[in-house]
Amino acid sequence: MGAQLRVYKRRIRSITATKKITKAMEMISASRIVKAQRKVAASTPYATELTRAVTAVATGSNTDHPLTTEAKSPTRAAVLLITSDRGLAGGYSANAIKQADRLAERLRGEGKEVDTYIVGRKGVAYFGFRERKVADSWTGFSDNPSYADAKQVAAPLIAAVQQDTADGGVDELHIVFTEFVSMMTQTPVDNRMLPLSLAKAGDEEGTKGEILPLFDFEPSAEDVLDALLPRYVESRIYNALLQSAASEHAARRRAMKSATDNAGELINSLSRLANAARQAEITQEISEIVGGASALADATAGSDK
C-alpha cells in the first residue's frame, strides 16, 4: 500500500510541474495576442488603401498586366501556405494545411499544376514527411513577423508571376492563412491575390458602385502597375502573416488553458486516490496494532493461569 501511495505522489508532482509550464505558456500567449492584434489593426488600412489604388489604376487603364489580367488558359498556380514554427497550438497548423490541400485539389481539378510555398516549420515538416515537393520555404518568424519577412517571402512569388509559365512562372497566386476573427474564433481561408479580380476587390474594399475618378498616368499605366505590384503582394502577405500570428497565439492560449484545466482535474483525481490509499494504510496499521495488542493480552492472560 505504501508503494502505491508513493506512485500517486510522484505522479502528482510530475503533473503539477507540467501544469506550471502550461500555465506560463498560456499567460505568455495571452500577452502576445494583444500586440499581434495591434499590428493587424495597423497594417489592414494600408493593405486596404493599396488595393483601392491598384483597383483605380487598373480600372482607369486598358493595360494588360499580370496584376489584373486573367490568363486565357491558366496552367500553373502558386499557393503560399502559412503555418506555425512551434506546436502546442491545438489544430492551428493542421487546419491551415487541410485548407491548402483542398485548394490544391480544386486547382488540379481545373487542370492547373500547383507550386507550393510554405511559411512555418509545421508545414515544411508535413510536406517533407510525405515527400511532397515544395518550391520554397521560410521558417523562424511565424509568431512575430516583420515587413522584411514579408518582402523576403514575396520576392520569389512576384518573380514567378512575372515569368512565363514555360520558364517556371505561374498564372495565379493564392494564399492560405488563418484569419483572426476573435479570441475564440480563427478561421483558415484561401484568397487569390493575383490576378486581382477588380469586381471582388471593389466589393471587399467598399467601392462597389462608387464612381472612380479619371487619372492620367505618368509615365504610363503599365509602369505604375509595375511599381504597385510588389507593394500590393508584400502588403497582402504581411497582413496575412500578422493575422496568422494572432491566430497562432490565440490557438496556443486556448490549448494551454485546456491543458492547464485538465492537469488540475487530474491532480484532484490523483489526490483523492492518494488520500484513499493513505487512509487504507492507516486503517491497516491500526488493525495490526489492535491485533497485536489483543494477541499480547491473550498471551499474558494464559501465562497468569
Short mmCIF file of C-alpha atoms in Angstrom, two decimals:
data_model
loop_
_atom_site.label_atom_id
_atom_site.label_comp_id
_atom_site.label_asym_id
_atom_site.label_seq_id
_atom_site.Cartn_x
_atom_site.Cartn_y
_atom_site.Cartn_z
CA MET A 1 0.00 0.00 0.00
CA GLY A 2 2.90 2.38 0.80
CA ALA A 3 4.39 1.79 -2.64
CA GLN A 4 1.10 2.74 -4.30
CA LEU A 5 0.95 5.96 -2.27
CA ARG A 6 4.48 6.87 -3.41
CA VAL A 7 3.43 6.31 -7.04
CA TYR A 8 0.46 8.67 -6.63
CA LYS A 9 2.63 11.36 -5.01
CA ARG A 10 5.25 11.07 -7.77
CA ARG A 11 2.59 11.45 -10.46
CA ILE A 12 1.06 14.45 -8.66
CA ARG A 13 4.48 16.18 -8.52
CA SER A 14 5.07 15.49 -12.21
CA ILE A 15 1.66 16.79 -13.30
CA THR A 16 1.99 19.84 -11.05
CA ALA A 17 5.27 20.76 -12.78
CA THR A 18 3.60 20.31 -16.18
CA LYS A 19 0.69 22.47 -15.05
CA LYS A 20 3.07 25.30 -14.15
CA ILE A 21 4.61 25.15 -17.64
CA THR A 22 1.26 25.15 -19.47
CA LYS A 23 0.00 28.00 -17.28
CA ALA A 24 3.10 30.06 -18.07
CA MET A 25 2.70 29.38 -21.80
CA GLU A 26 -0.97 30.38 -21.58
CA MET A 27 -0.07 33.70 -19.96
CA ILE A 28 2.72 34.39 -22.48
CA SER A 29 0.39 33.73 -25.43
CA ALA A 30 -2.33 35.90 -23.87
CA SER A 31 0.11 38.81 -23.59
CA ARG A 32 1.34 38.40 -27.18
CA ILE A 33 -2.16 38.33 -28.65
CA VAL A 34 -2.67 41.98 -27.73
CA LYS A 35 0.50 43.04 -29.56
CA ALA A 36 -0.40 40.91 -32.58
CA GLN A 37 -3.91 42.42 -32.72
CA ARG A 38 -2.44 45.91 -32.71
CA LYS A 39 -0.16 45.05 -35.62
CA VAL A 40 -3.07 43.61 -37.59
CA ALA A 41 -5.14 46.73 -36.95
CA ALA A 42 -2.23 48.93 -38.04
CA SER A 43 -1.46 47.02 -41.27
CA THR A 44 -5.02 46.46 -42.53
CA PRO A 45 -5.77 50.10 -43.55
CA TYR A 46 -2.52 50.24 -45.57
CA ALA A 47 -3.34 46.99 -47.40
CA THR A 48 -6.90 48.20 -48.00
CA GLU A 49 -5.87 51.54 -49.46
CA LEU A 50 -3.17 49.95 -51.59
CA THR A 51 -5.73 47.54 -53.04
CA ARG A 52 -8.01 50.52 -53.69
CA ALA A 53 -5.19 52.30 -55.53
CA VAL A 54 -4.43 49.24 -57.66
CA THR A 55 -8.14 48.89 -58.45
CA ALA A 56 -8.30 52.55 -59.50
CA VAL A 57 -5.27 52.25 -61.77
CA ALA A 58 -6.47 49.02 -63.37
CA THR A 59 -9.98 50.38 -63.89
CA GLY A 60 -8.70 53.61 -65.47
CA SER A 61 -6.43 51.91 -67.98
CA ASN A 62 -6.60 49.25 -70.68
CA THR A 63 -3.13 47.86 -69.98
CA ASP A 64 -2.61 44.09 -69.92
CA HIS A 65 -0.68 43.40 -66.72
CA PRO A 66 -0.10 40.26 -64.59
CA LEU A 67 -1.64 42.14 -61.68
CA THR A 68 -5.09 42.38 -63.25
CA THR A 69 -5.18 40.35 -66.46
CA GLU A 70 -6.63 36.84 -66.45
CA ALA A 71 -4.69 34.27 -68.44
CA LYS A 72 -6.70 32.79 -71.30
CA SER A 73 -5.81 29.22 -70.34
CA PRO A 74 -4.13 29.19 -66.90
CA THR A 75 -1.99 26.11 -66.44
CA ARG A 76 0.05 26.80 -63.32
CA ALA A 77 -0.72 28.29 -59.90
CA ALA A 78 1.35 29.12 -56.82
CA VAL A 79 -0.04 28.52 -53.32
CA LEU A 80 1.53 30.18 -50.28
CA LEU A 81 0.70 28.27 -47.07
CA ILE A 82 1.26 29.93 -43.69
CA THR A 83 1.68 27.63 -40.67
CA SER A 84 3.47 27.89 -37.31
CA ASP A 85 7.07 27.21 -36.32
CA ARG A 86 6.10 25.72 -32.95
CA GLY A 87 3.50 23.24 -31.78
CA LEU A 88 1.23 23.19 -28.72
CA ALA A 89 -1.33 25.32 -30.58
CA GLY A 90 -4.14 22.81 -30.99
CA GLY A 91 -5.26 22.29 -34.57
CA TYR A 92 -3.99 25.65 -35.83
CA SER A 93 -1.42 24.36 -38.36
CA ALA A 94 -3.38 21.20 -39.21
CA ASN A 95 -6.45 23.24 -40.18
CA ALA A 96 -4.40 25.54 -42.43
CA ILE A 97 -2.76 22.53 -44.10
CA LYS A 98 -6.17 20.92 -44.72
CA GLN A 99 -7.39 24.16 -46.30
CA ALA A 100 -4.32 24.23 -48.56
CA ASP A 101 -4.89 20.59 -49.56
CA ARG A 102 -8.49 21.36 -50.50
CA LEU A 103 -7.37 24.38 -52.55
CA ALA A 104 -4.66 22.36 -54.34
CA GLU A 105 -7.15 19.61 -55.12
CA ARG A 106 -9.56 22.16 -56.59
CA LEU A 107 -6.85 23.77 -58.70
CA ARG A 108 -5.68 20.40 -60.01
CA GLY A 109 -9.29 19.60 -60.84
CA GLU A 110 -9.23 22.72 -63.04
CA GLY A 111 -6.20 21.34 -64.90
CA LYS A 112 -3.56 23.51 -63.18
CA GLU A 113 -0.20 22.48 -61.79
CA VAL A 114 0.41 23.69 -58.23
CA ASP A 115 3.67 25.07 -56.84
CA THR A 116 3.61 25.17 -53.03
CA TYR A 117 5.43 27.77 -50.95
CA ILE A 118 5.40 27.34 -47.16
CA VAL A 119 5.94 29.55 -44.13
CA GLY A 120 6.47 27.71 -40.83
CA ARG A 121 8.25 24.53 -39.70
CA LYS A 122 4.99 22.61 -39.20
CA GLY A 123 4.04 22.93 -42.86
CA VAL A 124 7.58 22.14 -44.00
CA ALA A 125 7.67 19.02 -41.79
CA TYR A 126 4.25 17.90 -43.05
CA PHE A 127 5.25 18.12 -46.71
CA GLY A 128 8.71 16.70 -46.06
CA PHE A 129 7.35 13.64 -44.22
CA ARG A 130 5.03 12.91 -47.16
CA GLU A 131 7.83 13.61 -49.66
CA ARG A 132 5.86 16.33 -51.42
CA LYS A 133 7.72 18.87 -53.49
CA VAL A 134 7.99 22.39 -52.09
CA ALA A 135 9.06 25.30 -54.31
CA ASP A 136 10.42 27.37 -51.40
CA SER A 137 10.01 27.67 -47.62
CA TRP A 138 10.72 30.09 -44.77
CA THR A 139 10.90 29.46 -41.02
CA GLY A 140 11.70 31.24 -37.78
CA PHE A 141 9.27 34.17 -37.72
CA SER A 142 5.72 32.79 -37.73
CA ASP A 143 4.82 34.15 -34.27
CA ASN A 144 6.34 37.61 -34.77
CA PRO A 145 6.68 38.50 -38.49
CA SER A 146 8.11 41.76 -39.75
CA TYR A 147 7.66 43.57 -43.05
CA ALA A 148 11.16 42.47 -44.02
CA ASP A 149 9.99 38.86 -43.64
CA ALA A 150 7.01 39.60 -45.88
CA LYS A 151 9.32 41.08 -48.54
CA GLN A 152 11.53 38.00 -48.35
CA VAL A 153 8.51 35.73 -48.89
CA ALA A 154 7.03 37.92 -51.63
CA ALA A 155 10.20 38.16 -53.78
CA PRO A 156 10.13 34.66 -55.37
CA LEU A 157 6.34 34.80 -55.72
CA ILE A 158 6.48 38.10 -57.62
CA ALA A 159 9.26 36.71 -59.82
CA ALA A 160 7.15 33.60 -60.58
CA VAL A 161 4.16 35.76 -61.56
CA GLN A 162 6.27 37.88 -63.88
CA GLN A 163 7.82 34.87 -65.62
CA ASP A 164 6.32 32.89 -68.45
CA THR A 165 4.87 29.52 -67.46
CA ALA A 166 7.27 27.81 -69.88
CA ASP A 167 10.16 29.18 -67.79
CA GLY A 168 8.67 28.09 -64.46
CA GLY A 169 6.31 31.02 -63.94
CA VAL A 170 2.72 30.89 -62.71
CA ASP A 171 -0.59 32.32 -63.91
CA GLU A 172 -2.20 32.65 -60.47
CA LEU A 173 -1.09 33.34 -56.92
CA HIS A 174 -3.12 32.06 -53.95
CA ILE A 175 -2.50 32.42 -50.23
CA VAL A 176 -3.76 30.18 -47.41
CA PHE A 177 -3.66 31.63 -43.89
CA THR A 178 -5.67 31.68 -40.67
CA GLU A 179 -7.89 34.72 -40.31
CA PHE A 180 -8.15 36.16 -36.80
CA VAL A 181 -11.85 36.71 -36.11
CA SER A 182 -11.85 36.84 -32.32
CA MET A 183 -10.07 35.37 -29.30
CA MET A 184 -12.19 32.23 -29.64
CA THR A 185 -12.55 32.03 -33.44
CA GLN A 186 -9.76 31.69 -36.01
CA THR A 187 -10.74 30.56 -39.50
CA PRO A 188 -8.41 29.13 -42.18
CA VAL A 189 -9.11 30.85 -45.51
CA ASP A 190 -7.69 30.86 -49.03
CA ASN A 191 -7.60 34.00 -51.17
CA ARG A 192 -6.43 34.59 -54.71
CA MET A 193 -4.00 37.51 -54.72
CA LEU A 194 -3.13 37.54 -58.41
CA PRO A 195 -4.55 38.28 -60.85
CA LEU A 196 -6.63 40.75 -58.89
CA SER A 197 -10.36 40.45 -59.50
CA LEU A 198 -11.49 44.06 -59.80
CA ALA A 199 -15.14 43.35 -59.03
CA LYS A 200 -14.27 41.29 -55.96
CA ALA A 201 -11.72 43.84 -54.82
CA GLY A 202 -14.29 46.58 -55.11
CA ASP A 203 -16.77 44.61 -53.02
CA GLU A 204 -14.19 43.86 -50.33
CA GLU A 205 -12.93 47.42 -50.07
CA GLY A 206 -16.37 49.01 -50.13
CA THR A 207 -16.03 50.61 -53.55
CA LYS A 208 -18.85 48.74 -55.24
CA GLY A 209 -20.99 51.23 -57.18
CA GLU A 210 -18.53 54.03 -56.47
CA ILE A 211 -17.57 56.21 -59.43
CA LEU A 212 -13.79 56.24 -59.53
CA PRO A 213 -12.03 59.42 -60.73
CA LEU A 214 -10.22 59.57 -64.05
CA PHE A 215 -6.44 59.50 -63.92
CA ASP A 216 -3.57 60.47 -66.17
CA PHE A 217 -0.65 58.08 -65.71
CA GLU A 218 2.94 59.25 -65.90
CA PRO A 219 4.99 57.80 -67.46
CA SER A 220 2.40 55.08 -68.21
CA ALA A 221 -0.23 52.91 -66.56
CA GLU A 222 1.97 49.85 -67.06
CA ASP A 223 4.87 51.48 -65.21
CA VAL A 224 2.54 52.45 -62.36
CA LEU A 225 1.24 48.88 -62.11
CA ASP A 226 4.82 47.55 -62.21
CA ALA A 227 5.61 49.76 -59.22
CA LEU A 228 2.44 48.79 -57.35
CA LEU A 229 2.71 45.04 -57.95
CA PRO A 230 5.43 44.28 -55.37
CA ARG A 231 3.90 46.66 -52.83
CA TYR A 232 0.49 45.04 -53.23
CA VAL A 233 1.82 41.48 -52.84
CA GLU A 234 4.06 42.41 -49.91
CA SER A 235 1.28 44.22 -48.04
CA ARG A 236 -1.17 41.34 -48.53
CA ILE A 237 1.38 38.76 -47.39
CA TYR A 238 2.38 40.92 -44.40
CA ASN A 239 -1.24 41.28 -43.34
CA ALA A 240 -1.77 37.52 -43.73
CA LEU A 241 1.35 36.81 -41.64
CA LEU A 242 0.10 39.11 -38.89
CA GLN A 243 -3.38 37.56 -38.97
CA SER A 244 -1.80 34.11 -38.73
CA ALA A 245 0.47 35.16 -35.86
CA ALA A 246 -2.50 36.50 -33.86
CA SER A 247 -4.42 33.30 -34.63
CA GLU A 248 -1.45 31.17 -33.55
CA HIS A 249 -1.18 32.94 -30.19
CA ALA A 250 -4.94 32.66 -29.63
CA ALA A 251 -4.94 28.96 -30.52
CA ARG A 252 -1.95 28.29 -28.25
CA ARG A 253 -3.54 30.20 -25.37
CA ARG A 254 -6.73 28.18 -25.74
CA ALA A 255 -4.82 24.89 -25.99
CA MET A 256 -2.66 25.68 -22.96
CA LYS A 257 -5.69 26.74 -20.91
CA SER A 258 -7.33 23.42 -21.73
CA ALA A 259 -4.14 21.57 -20.78
CA THR A 260 -3.89 23.50 -17.50
CA ASP A 261 -7.52 22.75 -16.62
CA ASN A 262 -7.06 19.07 -17.46
CA ALA A 263 -3.91 18.92 -15.32
CA GLY A 264 -5.83 20.45 -12.39
CA GLU A 265 -8.61 17.87 -12.72
CA LEU A 266 -6.07 15.04 -12.93
CA ILE A 267 -4.26 16.33 -9.83
CA ASN A 268 -7.56 16.41 -7.90
CA SER A 269 -8.37 12.87 -9.01
CA LEU A 270 -4.92 11.58 -8.02
CA SER A 271 -5.12 13.43 -4.70
CA ARG A 272 -8.37 11.63 -3.87
CA LEU A 273 -6.79 8.30 -4.76
CA ALA A 274 -3.71 9.14 -2.67
CA ASN A 275 -5.90 10.11 0.29
CA ALA A 276 -7.84 6.87 -0.03
CA ALA A 277 -4.59 4.89 -0.17
CA ARG A 278 -3.21 6.72 2.89
CA GLN A 279 -6.42 6.14 4.85
CA ALA A 280 -6.36 2.46 3.91
CA GLU A 281 -2.72 2.28 5.04
CA ILE A 282 -3.54 3.95 8.36
CA THR A 283 -6.52 1.65 8.88
CA GLN A 284 -4.35 -1.38 8.18
CA GLU A 285 -1.70 -0.19 10.65
CA ILE A 286 -4.31 0.40 13.33
CA SER A 287 -5.77 -3.04 12.70
CA GLU A 288 -2.31 -4.57 13.02
CA ILE A 289 -1.64 -2.69 16.28
CA VAL A 290 -5.00 -3.70 17.75
CA GLY A 291 -4.47 -7.29 16.61
CA GLY A 292 -1.00 -7.36 18.15
CA ALA A 293 -2.22 -5.85 21.43
CA SER A 294 -5.06 -8.37 21.59
CA ALA A 295 -2.68 -11.25 20.95
CA LEU A 296 -0.28 -9.94 23.60
CA ALA A 297 -3.14 -9.63 26.10
CA ASP A 298 -4.28 -13.21 25.40
CA ALA A 299 -0.73 -14.49 25.80
CA THR A 300 -0.30 -12.62 29.10
CA ALA A 301 -3.63 -13.96 30.43
CA GLY A 302 -2.61 -17.53 29.50
CA SER A 303 0.71 -17.26 31.35
CA ASP A 304 -1.01 -15.95 34.52
CA LYS A 305 -3.13 -19.09 34.67
#
